[in-house]
Amino acid sequence: MLCVVPRLFSPTFFYWDDTMQSFLPVWRELGEKLLNGNFELMDPNGWVGGNYMAEVGYGIWNPVNIINFMAVSTMSNLALASFLVIAEFMAILSLGTFLLTRSYGANRWLAAAAGIAIPFSGFTLFYEAARWPGGLMAFAWTSLFWWSLRRAMHGNRNPLVPFIFGFLAMTAGNPYGALAVILVSAAVGVELLLTRKPLRLISLFFIALAVGLTAVLVFFPLPLSSAVTVRTDSIIANDMFLVPGIGDLTALSTPNYRPPTTNFFGIIDVVPSAYLAWFVLPLLPWLNFRSIARRSRQISSLYVITGIYFLLTFAPSNILLFRWPLRLIEYAYLGILVLFMVILSAGLSTTKMKAKLVVSGSIIAFGVYRAWAVYPDALQSQLAAGVLVAVLLVIALLLWRRSGFKGLAAGMAFGTACVLVFQSYAFVTHNPVAGLGSPVDAEVLEESTDSYRGNTLQILSLQGLEPSAFVDGSLLYGNQILNAGVEDSLNRYSGISYVSFANALCMNYRGETCPEAYDRLWDDASAQVPVPLADALRLETVVVQKSLLDLDDEPLPAGWEVVESDEYRDVLHRSASLDLPGTVSWATPGVGVLSSEQDGDSETVRLSADEGGELGFARLAWPGYGVSVNGVPQDLEEGPAGLITVDVPPGTSEVSLSFTPPGLYLGLAAMAAGWILALLMGTLHVVVSARRHRSPTVQDHRPGSAPVSLPIAR
């Protein structure tokens, strides 16, 4: 498999950035819970990162994801676990692209070459596969949904198939997958109108409706919880961050063209994110564009989808909840590649070969110039890339003359492999994304955090963090602490966060904190809650990064002691056990806490409260929590740092907390309705098809006319 190639240059290539700090640790955590019989929608001990339903992006409702969760939870080699999942979806994307390209009439060998090329296009490989797996999953399922929907509409196939792929695209949890389902459905509808099949719009409508109903469970919990999160802005603006330029398309076949796109590391991208495939631009002069003139209506959905994604790729950086339009370039490239292969299926035009060779050479040379103009320091590498593409073009043309489509496709695939090796050498080994390293051995992380107990907070920052400290587990940002088996961690990665909690500890989305967070722990939680914030959070372990804060200059707070100290950190433990049971963290005088019983997300506290007062819990007051006092429902209040606070009237003997994710029952009902509708449609299709087979006189077309079909190049 070609996806092994980047790992030869860096074993952690498919385990960078969000894959490493966010996704894989949660996959393993959820998989372990699933193997123990617990399907977890929200983990109170995960704090800002524990509301899995509201986070959306982990795709917890996707059955393929669920299987992967359980599989990776059994693996201690974290980089290998990540690679296996990513390779799986690169293969799914390759298959979907092959089938999609064939459905538009392309030659099967060329369709195979397209399937091999698309997973290794620049953005898909260096961003989605290496760093943002949720996007890769949505993209892969979209390719299959697109193929199966057209197949169902034009070939009178069972509508249950596109529904299933649409369901998988939706439940991947990536909003760009949901957008793709909408756009593909609309484009196929346009195609049905242009090909004079308006009655099939009815079937299309119900398929889209069924898929849309499944989205309610996936995406509604986020807006229903957004009031306490950072995800509240819906604006249209442009700060030019990850916004490609239309001129980047002139170098989409140049392997080391780095687009001048503002990104996480500067104003020029560190990888060839605008690259599509080495053969697209050099072969343009050899195409017979007239070959598809008579088929424009039959492939109109391809034009519509590609055109819309072309516009969205160069849109403003922020459009409502969508941001960073570079994320959409792979969808536009999928359409461009499919269209290219469809046109190429008419064969290469070999007239005026010398002129065509000159034009192709000029295209390659201009791509090299563009790469040099943007980044002049890499001239030798850019010249080498130009020579490589030119040699590959000659090989492909020779193979075409010798073996036709089979030879041409083989040349394309061989070139894809060669370019992948070149790009891996140039962009994988010293990529700044991997600068802090990636912990790869879960057992090492568990040993390094063996002394942690109870609720644990790390005072840490990436500034001054040594890669060795991260890799060996001494200091773990993001969700990596889950790989160490520390479940009660206040430092977690979160795409939505919890504003009050994050502000109290000056914590960012990676779980990093500022040095001042240490002092805040020992101050009163608030004017109304006169206990230290550390007590309100029920902290039992505090880990301090030495390069961030020197405890030799800080007096230890009363009741705490240093139990471990090494080159990178000091580990503090509470010297006495917490007085209050369960997650109860404080109570006003006059409220006696007798006991606490926990059952999953629920908790019941027995009290002695003759005078009344307030009760605090070391739980974030996420929307969805319900509280009852002596069995009577009561409004939930948010206390300091976003913690749950409950008013306790005189005579209260019991306080109960329960959690139901907002929109859960509505989403489950919508999901059930979607599946029922899809199953009814699938069953009806089977019944009608069976009747048609038993009645040969019943035709799908007018008497004397031939059935409508799309030509397939052989």
Short mmCIF file of C-alpha atoms in Angstrom, two decimals, residues 1 3 7 12-16 18-20 23-24 27 68 72 78-94 119-120 124-125 127-137 140:
data_model
loop_
_atom_site.label_atom_id
_atom_site.label_comp_id
_atom_site.label_asym_id
_atom_site.label_seq_id
_atom_site.Cartn_x
_atom_site.Cartn_y
_atom_site.Cartn_z
CA MET A 1 0.00 0.00 0.00
CA CYS A 3 0.20 4.94 2.34
CA ARG A 7 5.70 6.20 7.46
CA THR A 12 4.32 9.04 13.32
CA PHE A 13 3.24 10.68 10.04
CA PHE A 14 -0.41 9.60 10.39
CA TYR A 15 -0.28 10.51 14.08
CA TRP A 16 0.26 14.27 14.03
CA ASP A 18 -5.27 16.71 16.08
CA THR A 19 -5.01 12.99 15.33
CA MET A 20 -2.44 12.68 18.10
CA PHE A 23 -8.86 11.96 18.15
CA LEU A 24 -6.87 8.81 18.86
CA TRP A 27 -11.10 6.69 20.23
CA ASN A 68 -12.45 1.16 15.13
CA VAL A 72 -7.50 0.68 18.70
CA LEU A 78 -0.39 4.48 19.29
CA ALA A 79 1.20 5.47 15.97
CA LEU A 80 0.41 2.07 14.49
CA ALA A 81 -3.17 2.22 15.75
CA SER A 82 -3.65 5.61 14.12
CA PHE A 83 -2.07 4.44 10.86
CA LEU A 84 -4.41 1.47 10.56
CA VAL A 85 -7.50 3.64 10.90
CA ILE A 86 -6.24 6.29 8.48
CA ALA A 87 -5.15 3.67 5.93
CA GLU A 88 -8.63 2.16 6.13
CA PHE A 89 -10.26 5.45 5.14
CA MET A 90 -7.71 6.21 2.46
CA ALA A 91 -8.67 2.85 0.95
CA ILE A 92 -12.38 3.70 1.24
CA LEU A 93 -11.72 7.03 -0.48
CA SER A 94 -9.78 5.27 -3.23
CA PRO A 119 -5.74 10.02 -1.39
CA PHE A 120 -2.27 11.43 -2.07
CA THR A 124 -5.88 15.17 1.68
CA LEU A 125 -2.50 13.63 2.52
CA TYR A 127 -3.79 17.77 6.35
CA GLU A 128 -6.64 15.26 6.48
CA ALA A 129 -4.73 11.97 6.65
CA ALA A 130 -1.88 13.22 8.81
CA ARG A 131 -3.72 15.65 11.07
CA TRP A 132 -7.51 15.94 10.71
CA PRO A 133 -9.00 12.42 10.42
CA GLY A 134 -12.59 13.57 10.84
CA GLY A 135 -12.35 15.41 7.54
CA LEU A 136 -10.83 12.38 5.81
CA MET A 137 -13.65 10.16 7.03
CA ALA A 140 -14.28 9.16 1.98
#
